[in-house]
C-alpha cells in the first residue's frame, strides 16, 4: 500500500551534541552563514514567563557577535583565513545551530512541560554558553583587522560567556514544585484549592479559556514527541490538571478556537484514504486485523460478520480456513500517524490505551473525575440554556478524548441529565445546545459499556431518534445517525434499532435530503443495519433502493455497497426495486473505484440471476457493456474479476437464448482456476 510521506508529521526534539553538522563552506561564505544564523537568533523573542533571563542573554550575545561578523564582511583581511580561525568558525556554526534549535523548541512548546524540564533546559543554555566561551577564548582575534570598538565587543561577549551560571531562577523552581504538589494532591483525591490553581496559571500566562485550550493542545502534541514512557505519563497528568483548572477557573465556554494548525478536525470533514477504510463499515479502521484470506478489516466489523454465522471473507467470498484475527500493526501505525497529521482523535474502540501507548496515570484519572463531576453537577443545576450549552460543549469535547473520560462521564450520571435537552423544543430555541448534547452522547457511545447505558436510560434512544427525524440542524441529524450507527455495533441492539420504523424513516430521509456529510452518516448507518435480513425488508419498504440510486453519483462507494447488501438479502422485492439501478451500476463498473466496481459487479450478478431475462436485457443494453466487463476481469480486484466473469457468462447465455439461472457463481473460485478460465 503506497502512502505519501506527508502522513509522517515532523517531530520536535531537544538539541543534542550531534544535532548539527559542520558546514562545508569556506572563508567568507562561512562568515556569511554565521552572520545569518546569529541574526536569526537575534530576531527571536525572549521566552515568556520561564527562562526569561537565559533566553534574553543568549539573544543579546548573538546580536553582539553579529556585529563582529558584519565587520569581517565589510573589511575582509584576505580572501582566506588561517586553519585555526576556520576551525573556530566551523565550531561556532554548530553551536549557533544548537542554540537556535533550543530557543525555537522552548518558544513553540508547552509552557507546563517547559516548567517541568526547567533544570535540564537551564543546563542546556549553560552548556551551550560555555562551549561558545571556550571557542571565543581560543579564537585568534589578533589575526583579524577589527576596529577597536568591535574588538571590545568581542572581549565583552567572551567575558559574559565565561560568567554563565547553571542555576535556575528560584521563582521558577518554586512554581515547578507547586505544580508537582498539586498533582500529588489530586492523586490522593484531594480537590486543589482554586486560588492556588489560579496563581500557577497566572505565572504561566494562562489567564483565559483560549490560552488553556492552546496549552492542552501543545501538551497533546508533546506526548507524540516523546520516546520515554515516564515523560508521556507526566504529560498525561499535566493535561488532566489543566482540563480541571480550565473548567473550574474560567467556567464553560462555547467559544471555538480560531482555525489554525492546532485545531482538531472531525472525520466527516476529511477525505479518508480508501486503504484506511474498513471494507465492511466503510469507516476509518481503529483496530485493523487480517483474516485467513489475507484481507484486512476493522476488528469490530469482522467480529460481527463472523458472529452472525458467516465463514467466508466478505471481500473475496473465499471460505475462511480459520477465524483467527491477526493484528495488522503496520497499518495501525500508519493510521495513527495519519490521524495525528489530520488532527483527529485515534483510539482503539473499547480500550483505555491510546495509540501513543499512554495509559492514564492516577493523577490524570482523578483529575478527569474531578472535571467530570464538576461539569455534570453544574449541568444538573444550570439556571439557563446558555449555561447548559456551555457545559455540554465542554462535556462533548472531554468525551472525545479517551475511554477513561467517556467512562467517568457516564458513571457520573451525565446521560439522564443530557436527555433533558434532546427535545425538539430545545432544538428550535437553542440549536447549538441540541448539537452539543447529541454529539456528547455520540462520543460516549464509542465505549462499549456506554452503549448499554444509553439504550437502557429512559428517553435516551427516543431522544436521539427525535433529533434524527426533527433535529434543528443537519449537523444534529448527522450526529444522531452516527450515534445509531455506534449503538448498532452491538448485534442485539442492531436488530432492535432495525425494527423501529422511525429509525428507518429518519435515516432514509437524511440520506435523501441532507448535505454530503450527513448523507454519508445516514448511509453508513443504513449499511450497518442492513446486516440483518429482517431489517433489509423494512429498508426496501422504506425506499432505500430509490434513495441509494439518488445519491450514487455523490457517494458511489457507499451507495453501491448498500445496494449489494440489500439486493443480496432483500429477495425479489428488492431485485424489482433495483431494476432502475442497472444502468447506473454499469457506469460505476466503468468509472468507479476498485471497491465500487467490486460491489457493482456483485450487485449486478445478484440482480441478473434472480431478476430474470428482462433484467439481463436491460444490462445488455448498456453501451459497450462486454468491453467494460472484460476490463474489470483484467484490472479489478480478485473478487471483482470473479463476479465480472459470472456477468459475462450470464450475458452470453442470454444472447444464446439459454437460461441464465443455470450460471454457476464462480465468486469462490481459486485464482488459478479463474486465470485458466479467462485465458481459455
XYZ file of C-alpha atoms in Angstrom:
680
model
C 0.000 0.000 0.000
C 1.581 3.239 -1.127
C 1.428 6.007 1.446
C 2.545 9.560 0.846
C 5.482 10.673 3.025
C 3.288 13.571 4.134
C 1.450 11.254 6.524
C 4.574 11.279 8.684
C 4.439 14.608 10.570
C 7.680 16.317 11.617
C 8.655 15.663 15.201
C 10.353 18.111 17.553
C 13.359 17.078 19.601
C 15.569 18.758 22.117
C 19.019 19.556 20.684
C 21.901 17.230 21.411
C 25.597 17.352 20.719
C 25.092 15.614 17.410
C 22.121 17.692 16.327
C 24.190 19.736 13.868
C 26.964 19.018 11.451
C 29.957 21.048 10.447
C 29.262 23.296 7.411
C 31.024 22.745 4.101
C 31.505 26.464 3.448
C 34.872 28.152 3.064
C 36.281 31.531 4.019
C 33.860 34.451 3.627
C 30.886 32.181 2.829
C 31.340 30.647 6.255
C 31.273 34.112 7.850
C 28.105 34.955 5.880
C 26.461 31.789 7.230
C 27.492 32.693 10.788
C 26.068 36.198 10.324
C 22.804 34.791 9.002
C 22.463 32.338 11.917
C 23.296 34.957 14.549
C 20.759 37.354 13.014
C 18.071 34.648 13.043
C 18.716 34.060 16.760
C 18.737 37.811 17.395
C 15.314 38.131 15.732
C 13.752 35.609 18.134
C 11.655 36.957 21.002
C 12.812 36.211 24.552
C 10.895 33.414 26.249
C 7.802 34.487 28.174
C 7.201 33.507 31.819
C 10.074 30.972 32.025
C 13.840 31.086 31.320
C 13.438 34.778 30.534
C 16.938 35.883 31.592
C 18.735 32.975 29.927
C 16.940 33.438 26.619
C 17.412 37.234 26.692
C 21.117 36.848 27.484
C 21.552 34.387 24.594
C 19.798 36.736 22.166
C 21.943 39.696 23.267
C 25.191 37.735 22.801
C 24.056 36.764 19.301
C 23.352 40.414 18.460
C 26.846 41.467 19.570
C 28.559 38.649 17.662
C 26.536 39.553 14.565
C 28.242 42.961 14.666
C 31.655 41.208 14.675
C 30.690 39.102 11.631
C 29.400 42.193 9.805
C 32.727 43.919 10.431
C 34.607 40.928 8.993
C 32.487 41.003 5.837
C 32.904 44.770 5.410
C 36.695 44.691 5.847
C 37.981 41.205 4.979
C 41.656 40.710 5.813
C 42.159 38.492 2.798
C 40.242 36.011 0.712
C 41.149 33.215 3.129
C 41.534 32.612 6.874
C 44.094 30.591 8.778
C 43.165 26.983 9.622
C 42.722 27.855 13.330
C 40.241 30.644 12.522
C 38.318 28.412 10.118
C 38.129 25.645 12.718
C 36.737 28.077 15.318
C 34.189 29.399 12.808
C 33.036 25.865 11.953
C 32.574 25.003 15.634
C 30.745 28.308 16.211
C 28.373 27.450 13.376
C 27.444 24.180 15.116
C 26.927 25.918 18.470
C 24.731 28.599 16.857
C 22.616 25.914 15.176
C 22.078 24.197 18.509
C 21.229 27.477 20.236
C 18.663 28.284 17.563
C 17.074 24.823 17.863
C 16.902 25.097 21.661
C 15.329 28.567 21.508
C 12.738 27.556 18.907
C 11.754 24.399 20.783
C 11.318 26.367 24.008
C 9.251 29.038 22.225
C 6.975 26.602 20.370
C 6.429 24.012 23.076
C 4.123 23.708 26.061
C 4.749 26.088 28.987
C 3.766 23.427 31.510
C 6.181 20.923 30.032
C 8.856 23.614 29.832
C 8.355 24.215 33.558
C 8.713 20.505 34.352
C 12.024 20.426 32.458
C 13.304 23.753 33.744
C 16.515 22.324 35.273
C 17.763 20.317 32.233
C 16.860 23.202 29.926
C 18.736 25.680 32.100
C 21.684 23.258 31.929
C 21.418 23.204 28.127
C 21.594 27.002 27.921
C 24.566 26.961 30.308
C 26.435 24.225 28.397
C 25.997 25.975 25.061
C 27.188 29.258 26.560
C 30.282 27.515 27.976
C 31.022 25.942 24.580
C 30.770 29.365 22.976
C 33.015 30.775 25.729
C 35.672 28.129 25.023
C 35.638 28.978 21.306
C 35.888 32.708 21.975
C 38.794 32.141 24.397
C 40.879 30.248 21.850
C 39.836 32.406 18.919
C 42.944 34.188 17.445
C 41.275 37.609 17.329
C 44.668 39.339 16.834
C 44.882 37.781 13.339
C 41.845 39.836 12.278
C 41.967 43.536 11.492
C 38.976 44.525 13.656
C 38.249 48.080 14.718
C 38.834 48.855 18.383
C 35.103 49.158 19.137
C 34.279 45.801 17.549
C 37.230 44.110 19.271
C 35.950 45.460 22.605
C 32.522 43.984 21.805
C 34.193 40.640 21.145
C 36.002 40.779 24.508
C 32.762 41.778 26.243
C 30.873 38.772 24.831
C 33.745 36.478 25.821
C 33.659 37.840 29.374
C 29.890 37.405 29.707
C 30.047 33.850 28.362
C 32.661 32.906 30.939
C 30.401 34.223 33.734
C 27.467 31.970 32.802
C 25.754 30.169 35.698
C 23.743 26.964 35.624
C 21.316 27.931 38.377
C 17.536 28.007 37.912
C 15.555 31.082 38.897
C 14.225 30.304 42.420
C 10.744 31.532 41.457
C 10.614 29.118 38.532
C 11.794 26.210 40.659
C 9.181 27.099 43.312
C 6.488 27.169 40.637
C 7.536 23.713 39.422
C 7.304 22.376 42.979
C 3.820 23.874 43.336
C 2.617 22.017 40.228
C 4.076 18.735 41.475
C 2.400 19.289 44.860
C -0.981 19.813 43.142
C -0.573 16.598 41.145
C 0.270 14.762 44.362
C -2.903 16.137 45.998
C -5.056 15.085 43.060
C -3.524 11.613 43.135
C -4.756 11.382 46.732
C -8.222 12.574 45.567
C -7.817 15.950 47.297
C -9.504 18.739 45.351
C -6.985 21.549 44.628
C -7.644 24.999 46.023
C -8.906 27.399 43.355
C -6.626 30.238 44.406
C -3.515 28.048 44.120
C -4.584 26.895 40.658
C -5.149 30.484 39.562
C -1.772 31.600 40.911
C 0.087 28.881 38.985
C -1.747 29.528 35.728
C -1.249 33.296 36.068
C 2.505 32.783 36.439
C 2.492 30.727 33.237
C 0.464 33.321 31.326
C -2.613 31.075 31.109
C -5.338 33.531 32.006
C -8.361 32.527 29.926
C -10.167 29.685 28.153
C -8.349 30.199 24.878
C -4.805 30.090 26.294
C -5.682 26.991 28.369
C -7.082 25.196 25.330
C -3.970 26.027 23.332
C -1.748 24.790 26.160
C -3.671 21.484 26.305
C -3.187 21.104 22.533
C 0.554 21.746 22.990
C 0.754 19.069 25.685
C -1.104 16.594 23.458
C 1.458 17.272 20.740
C 4.290 16.812 23.235
C 3.109 13.274 24.030
C 3.669 12.359 20.374
C 7.190 13.782 20.544
C 8.308 11.685 23.489
C 10.052 8.328 23.439
C 10.464 7.996 27.197
C 7.408 6.340 28.807
C 7.724 8.311 32.055
C 7.633 11.599 30.157
C 4.432 10.546 28.416
C 2.829 9.680 31.753
C 3.923 13.007 33.280
C 2.429 14.934 30.370
C -0.852 12.976 30.661
C -1.072 14.098 34.303
C -0.470 17.731 33.319
C -3.260 17.534 30.707
C -5.683 16.257 33.360
C -4.721 19.072 35.734
C -5.128 21.741 33.057
C -8.530 20.462 31.936
C -9.776 20.653 35.502
C -8.276 24.101 36.059
C -9.760 25.426 32.806
C -13.308 24.386 33.720
C -13.111 25.482 37.359
C -11.321 28.803 36.904
C -12.726 30.062 33.621
C -16.100 28.342 33.503
C -17.510 26.630 30.424
C -17.424 28.315 27.075
C -18.694 27.512 23.604
C -16.025 29.697 22.024
C -14.261 27.751 19.302
C -10.574 28.030 18.606
C -9.657 30.132 15.622
C -8.980 27.967 12.557
C -5.281 27.144 12.657
C -2.917 24.212 12.595
C -3.764 23.268 16.179
C -7.496 22.784 15.735
C -8.612 19.176 15.795
C -10.808 18.042 12.934
C -13.854 15.838 12.589
C -13.632 12.762 10.381
C -16.701 13.941 8.499
C -14.654 16.922 7.250
C -11.768 14.818 5.932
C -11.417 12.538 2.926
C -10.294 9.230 4.443
C -7.987 7.247 2.099
C -9.693 4.116 0.753
C -6.951 1.881 2.192
C -7.762 3.176 5.674
C -11.491 2.349 5.464
C -12.914 -0.972 6.620
C -14.424 -2.782 3.579
C -17.465 -3.698 5.715
C -18.362 -0.467 7.524
C -16.565 1.923 5.124
C -15.423 3.776 8.258
C -11.868 4.598 9.324
C -10.395 1.445 10.850
C -9.467 1.651 14.543
C -8.102 -1.847 15.123
C -7.155 -3.383 11.738
C -6.838 -7.179 11.660
C -6.013 -9.687 8.941
C -8.259 -12.718 8.317
C -7.274 -16.074 6.807
C -7.857 -14.816 3.236
C -5.244 -12.080 3.702
C -7.784 -9.231 3.673
C -7.774 -6.526 6.362
C -10.888 -5.409 8.274
C -11.672 -3.456 11.405
C -11.815 -5.923 14.299
C -15.296 -4.897 15.451
C -16.834 -5.212 11.970
C -15.300 -8.581 11.093
C -16.193 -9.936 14.542
C -19.834 -9.041 13.909
C -19.636 -10.734 10.496
C -18.231 -13.950 11.944
C -20.584 -13.954 14.941
C -23.520 -13.640 12.537
C -22.678 -17.137 11.279
C -20.570 -16.346 8.203
C -17.476 -18.415 7.452
C -16.394 -16.544 4.313
C -14.287 -13.470 3.629
C -16.712 -10.579 2.919
C -14.481 -9.127 0.223
C -13.310 -12.197 -1.685
C -16.059 -14.678 -0.863
C -13.459 -17.313 -0.003
C -14.216 -19.792 2.766
C -12.013 -18.919 5.733
C -9.662 -21.731 6.763
C -9.863 -20.403 10.334
C -11.366 -17.425 12.160
C -8.208 -16.220 13.888
C -7.722 -12.445 13.636
C -4.128 -11.261 13.318
C -3.414 -7.596 14.264
C -2.179 -5.549 11.312
C 0.296 -3.481 13.325
C 1.948 -1.841 10.319
C -1.367 -0.464 9.069
C -2.363 0.557 12.599
C 0.816 2.646 12.925
C 0.107 4.320 9.577
C -3.469 5.028 10.688
C -2.217 6.576 13.910
C 0.268 8.828 12.135
C -2.319 9.868 9.527
C -4.806 10.757 12.285
C -2.147 12.744 14.134
C -1.327 14.686 10.988
C -5.027 15.322 10.270
C -5.548 16.227 13.956
C -8.364 13.749 14.574
C -8.529 11.517 17.658
C -7.347 7.943 17.150
C -8.100 5.340 19.762
C -8.853 1.644 19.768
C -12.548 1.194 20.493
C -13.204 -0.229 23.938
C -9.656 0.308 25.084
C -8.285 2.660 27.699
C -4.985 2.783 25.886
C -4.292 5.436 23.320
C -2.255 4.824 20.215
C 0.723 6.506 21.833
C 0.691 3.686 24.376
C -0.004 6.070 27.256
C -2.392 4.824 29.924
C -3.932 7.284 32.332
C -1.871 7.933 35.444
C -3.569 8.038 38.835
C -3.265 11.840 38.857
C -4.662 12.165 35.313
C -7.563 9.817 36.068
C -8.510 11.589 39.302
C -8.250 14.986 37.592
C -10.591 13.726 34.873
C -13.072 12.509 37.507
C -12.960 15.876 39.286
C -13.539 17.696 35.990
C -16.443 15.438 35.055
C -18.236 15.686 38.407
C -17.790 19.459 38.374
C -19.358 19.711 34.892
C -22.188 17.212 35.494
C -23.156 18.905 38.765
C -23.112 22.255 37.021
C -25.316 20.908 34.209
C -27.786 19.457 36.729
C -28.430 22.875 38.231
C -27.898 25.017 35.109
C -30.076 28.108 35.535
C -30.236 28.832 31.814
C -29.985 27.211 28.393
C -26.900 29.304 27.648
C -25.137 27.874 30.702
C -26.239 24.340 29.753
C -24.915 24.894 26.235
C -21.508 25.915 27.595
C -21.284 22.878 29.895
C -22.381 20.375 27.233
C -19.778 21.828 24.891
C -17.099 21.024 27.488
C -18.554 17.549 28.080
C -18.628 16.648 24.392
C -15.026 17.840 23.990
C -13.973 15.775 27.018
C -15.916 12.700 25.842
C -13.979 12.890 22.592
C -10.571 12.479 24.227
C -10.305 8.924 25.613
C -12.131 5.962 27.121
C -11.417 6.998 30.713
C -13.220 10.287 30.144
C -16.168 8.533 28.488
C -16.450 6.082 31.373
C -16.214 8.842 34.003
C -18.893 10.972 32.319
C -21.346 8.075 32.131
C -20.617 6.916 35.687
C -21.205 10.464 36.960
C -24.814 10.185 35.734
C -24.481 12.518 32.764
C -26.708 10.586 30.328
C -30.074 11.124 32.133
C -29.180 14.816 32.570
C -28.291 15.174 28.872
C -31.582 13.566 27.811
C -33.453 16.606 29.180
C -32.018 18.703 26.380
C -32.783 16.399 23.428
C -36.374 17.569 22.911
C -37.465 19.354 19.743
C -38.423 22.403 21.838
C -34.799 22.804 22.896
C -33.577 22.373 19.321
C -35.833 25.052 17.870
C -34.831 27.607 20.508
C -31.206 26.580 21.050
C -29.889 24.574 18.052
C -26.273 24.683 19.268
C -27.284 23.089 22.556
C -29.022 20.259 20.697
C -25.885 19.669 18.603
C -23.639 19.619 21.679
C -25.929 17.211 23.552
C -26.320 14.678 20.744
C -22.583 14.917 19.967
C -21.773 14.188 23.614
C -23.998 11.089 23.518
C -22.316 10.055 20.254
C -18.849 10.371 21.815
C -19.965 8.470 24.911
C -21.379 5.642 22.782
C -17.914 4.778 21.462
C -17.239 2.983 24.753
C -18.873 -0.455 24.688
C -20.238 -0.244 28.239
C -21.864 3.105 27.482
C -23.901 1.635 24.611
C -25.876 -0.343 27.199
C -26.217 2.702 29.447
C -27.643 4.755 26.579
C -30.042 2.037 25.422
C -31.317 1.475 28.983
C -31.671 5.138 30.014
C -35.285 6.282 29.807
C -35.784 8.636 26.905
C -32.207 8.468 25.589
C -32.843 6.382 22.472
C -36.156 8.093 21.701
C -34.446 11.449 22.138
C -31.711 10.533 19.657
C -34.319 9.268 17.167
C -36.295 12.525 17.550
C -33.144 14.501 16.745
C -32.545 12.244 13.720
C -36.023 12.995 12.386
C -36.715 16.535 13.545
C -33.324 17.977 14.513
C -32.915 21.725 14.112
C -29.722 21.413 12.027
C -28.201 18.927 9.604
C -25.238 18.579 11.947
C -27.528 17.442 14.753
C -29.301 14.962 12.463
C -25.990 13.609 11.146
C -24.610 13.105 14.655
C -27.841 11.386 15.686
C -27.399 8.999 12.725
C -23.794 8.403 13.763
C -24.986 7.624 17.302
C -27.395 5.000 15.950
C -24.531 3.574 13.896
C -22.401 3.311 17.036
C -25.197 1.671 19.051
C -25.891 -0.797 16.238
C -22.378 -2.168 16.730
C -23.956 -4.472 19.325
C -25.794 -7.232 17.439
C -28.850 -7.280 19.736
C -29.202 -3.506 19.504
C -28.844 -3.595 15.716
C -31.916 -5.834 15.435
C -33.806 -3.660 17.915
C -32.972 -0.460 16.058
C -33.834 -2.061 12.710
C -37.351 -2.821 13.951
C -38.077 0.856 14.605
C -39.857 2.445 11.649
C -38.858 5.916 12.861
C -35.176 4.966 12.623
C -35.566 3.662 9.061
C -37.600 6.697 8.023
C -35.186 9.151 9.613
C -32.099 7.589 8.033
C -33.637 7.376 4.560
C -34.853 10.989 4.725
C -31.416 12.145 5.853
C -29.693 10.180 3.080
C -32.117 11.651 0.559
C -32.191 15.316 1.583
C -29.141 16.044 3.748
C -25.809 17.605 2.743
C -22.987 15.271 1.740
C -21.549 14.736 5.234
C -24.979 13.978 6.691
C -25.807 11.699 3.759
C -22.649 9.740 4.495
C -23.561 9.405 8.184
C -27.006 8.089 7.236
C -25.796 5.726 4.520
C -23.074 4.138 6.647
C -25.656 3.571 9.399
C -28.087 2.032 6.886
C -25.304 -0.271 5.721
C -24.713 -1.434 9.287
C -28.420 -2.109 9.857
C -28.604 -3.969 6.523
C -26.571 -6.778 8.070
C -29.878 -8.073 9.483
C -32.174 -9.723 6.891
C -35.354 -8.703 8.704
C -34.258 -5.061 8.695
C -33.485 -5.194 4.975
C -37.174 -5.840 4.264
C -38.108 -2.677 6.171
C -35.392 -0.715 4.385
C -36.726 -1.819 0.996
C -40.277 -0.907 2.008
C -38.995 2.471 3.157
C -37.498 3.198 -0.266
C -33.820 2.645 0.468
C -33.002 1.452 -3.055
C -34.520 4.532 -4.690
C -32.657 6.702 -2.171
C -29.357 4.947 -2.835
C -29.798 5.334 -6.587
C -30.372 9.033 -5.988
C -27.051 9.504 -4.159
C -24.960 7.107 -6.233
C -23.275 9.994 -8.078
C -22.368 11.772 -4.813
C -21.256 8.794 -2.698
C -20.653 5.979 -5.195
C -18.692 3.589 -2.951
C -21.103 3.801 -0.043
C -24.215 3.667 -2.240
C -23.087 0.662 -4.274
C -22.036 -1.225 -1.134
C -25.515 -0.725 0.351
C -27.129 -1.806 -2.911
C -25.089 -5.000 -2.862
C -26.133 -5.773 0.729
C -29.811 -5.002 0.114
C -30.299 -6.936 -3.140
C -28.436 -9.888 -1.608
C -30.753 -10.112 1.412
C -33.927 -8.360 0.236
C -35.498 -11.011 -2.004
C -37.481 -10.416 -5.195
C -38.985 -7.145 -3.965
C -35.506 -5.676 -3.641
C -34.480 -7.071 -7.028
C -37.509 -5.474 -8.674
C -36.805 -2.159 -6.958
C -33.201 -2.293 -8.151
C -34.222 -2.583 -11.817
C -33.719 1.156 -12.393
C -30.213 0.989 -10.963
C -28.792 -1.309 -13.645
C -27.600 1.433 -15.982
C -26.061 3.400 -13.119
C -24.278 0.269 -11.934
C -22.935 -0.097 -15.449
C -21.458 3.408 -15.194
C -19.870 2.569 -11.808
C -18.484 -0.617 -13.349
C -16.751 1.536 -15.951
C -15.713 4.595 -13.930
C -15.796 3.705 -10.216
C -13.031 2.948 -7.759
C -11.861 -0.639 -7.249
C -14.142 -1.032 -4.224
C -17.152 0.464 -6.022
C -16.603 -1.683 -9.139
C -16.387 -4.783 -6.987
C -19.703 -4.053 -5.261
C -21.317 -3.021 -8.562
C -20.302 -6.318 -10.181
C -21.585 -8.308 -7.201
C -24.904 -6.409 -7.214
C -25.387 -6.944 -10.941
C -24.733 -10.681 -10.582
C -27.423 -10.986 -7.888
C -29.913 -8.802 -9.804
C -29.404 -10.645 -13.095
C -29.503 -14.143 -11.643
C -32.692 -13.513 -9.664
C -34.398 -10.888 -11.817
C -34.992 -12.840 -14.999
C -34.408 -12.233 -18.695
C -35.854 -8.722 -18.684
C -33.218 -7.576 -16.199
C -30.402 -9.177 -18.205
C -31.732 -7.467 -21.331
C -31.534 -4.131 -19.509
C -27.879 -4.806 -18.658
C -27.132 -5.907 -22.223
C -28.490 -2.559 -23.443
C -25.759 -0.664 -21.562
C -23.326 0.639 -24.241
C -20.081 -1.364 -24.532
C -21.029 -3.470 -21.501
C -18.999 -6.526 -22.593
C -15.875 -4.411 -23.066
C -16.417 -2.863 -19.632
C -16.787 -6.310 -18.075
C -13.603 -7.502 -19.793
C -11.741 -4.502 -18.351
C -12.934 -5.390 -14.859
C -11.858 -9.001 -15.424
C -8.406 -7.765 -16.336
C -7.818 -4.922 -13.869
C -10.283 -5.256 -10.989
C -9.798 -6.805 -7.568
C -9.850 -10.595 -7.405
C -13.476 -10.658 -6.259
C -14.472 -8.093 -8.916
C -12.816 -10.260 -11.590
C -14.745 -13.319 -10.431
C -18.067 -11.502 -10.381
C -17.342 -9.942 -13.777
C -16.675 -13.415 -15.202
C -20.102 -14.544 -13.946
C -21.709 -11.474 -15.532
C -20.068 -12.211 -18.865
C -21.351 -15.798 -18.840
C -24.869 -14.582 -17.954
C -24.848 -12.145 -20.891
C -23.580 -14.760 -23.317
C -26.153 -17.343 -22.224
C -28.866 -14.695 -22.582
C -27.714 -13.802 -26.102
C -27.757 -17.522 -26.967
C -31.300 -17.853 -25.622
C -30.280 -20.081 -22.693
C -31.488 -19.937 -19.070
C -29.275 -17.533 -17.132
C -30.263 -19.115 -13.815
C -28.060 -22.095 -14.651
C -24.902 -19.991 -14.456
C -22.634 -21.153 -11.623
C -21.423 -18.376 -9.340
C -17.652 -18.603 -9.511
C -17.109 -15.968 -6.856
C -15.405 -18.578 -4.687
C -13.134 -19.974 -7.401
C -9.431 -20.044 -6.719
C -7.254 -17.533 -8.503
C -5.642 -20.292 -10.540
C -8.970 -21.665 -11.843
C -10.137 -18.157 -12.686
C -6.934 -17.395 -14.572
C -7.332 -20.639 -16.546
C -10.922 -19.748 -17.434
C -10.011 -16.207 -18.503
C -7.200 -17.398 -20.733
C -9.344 -20.083 -22.373
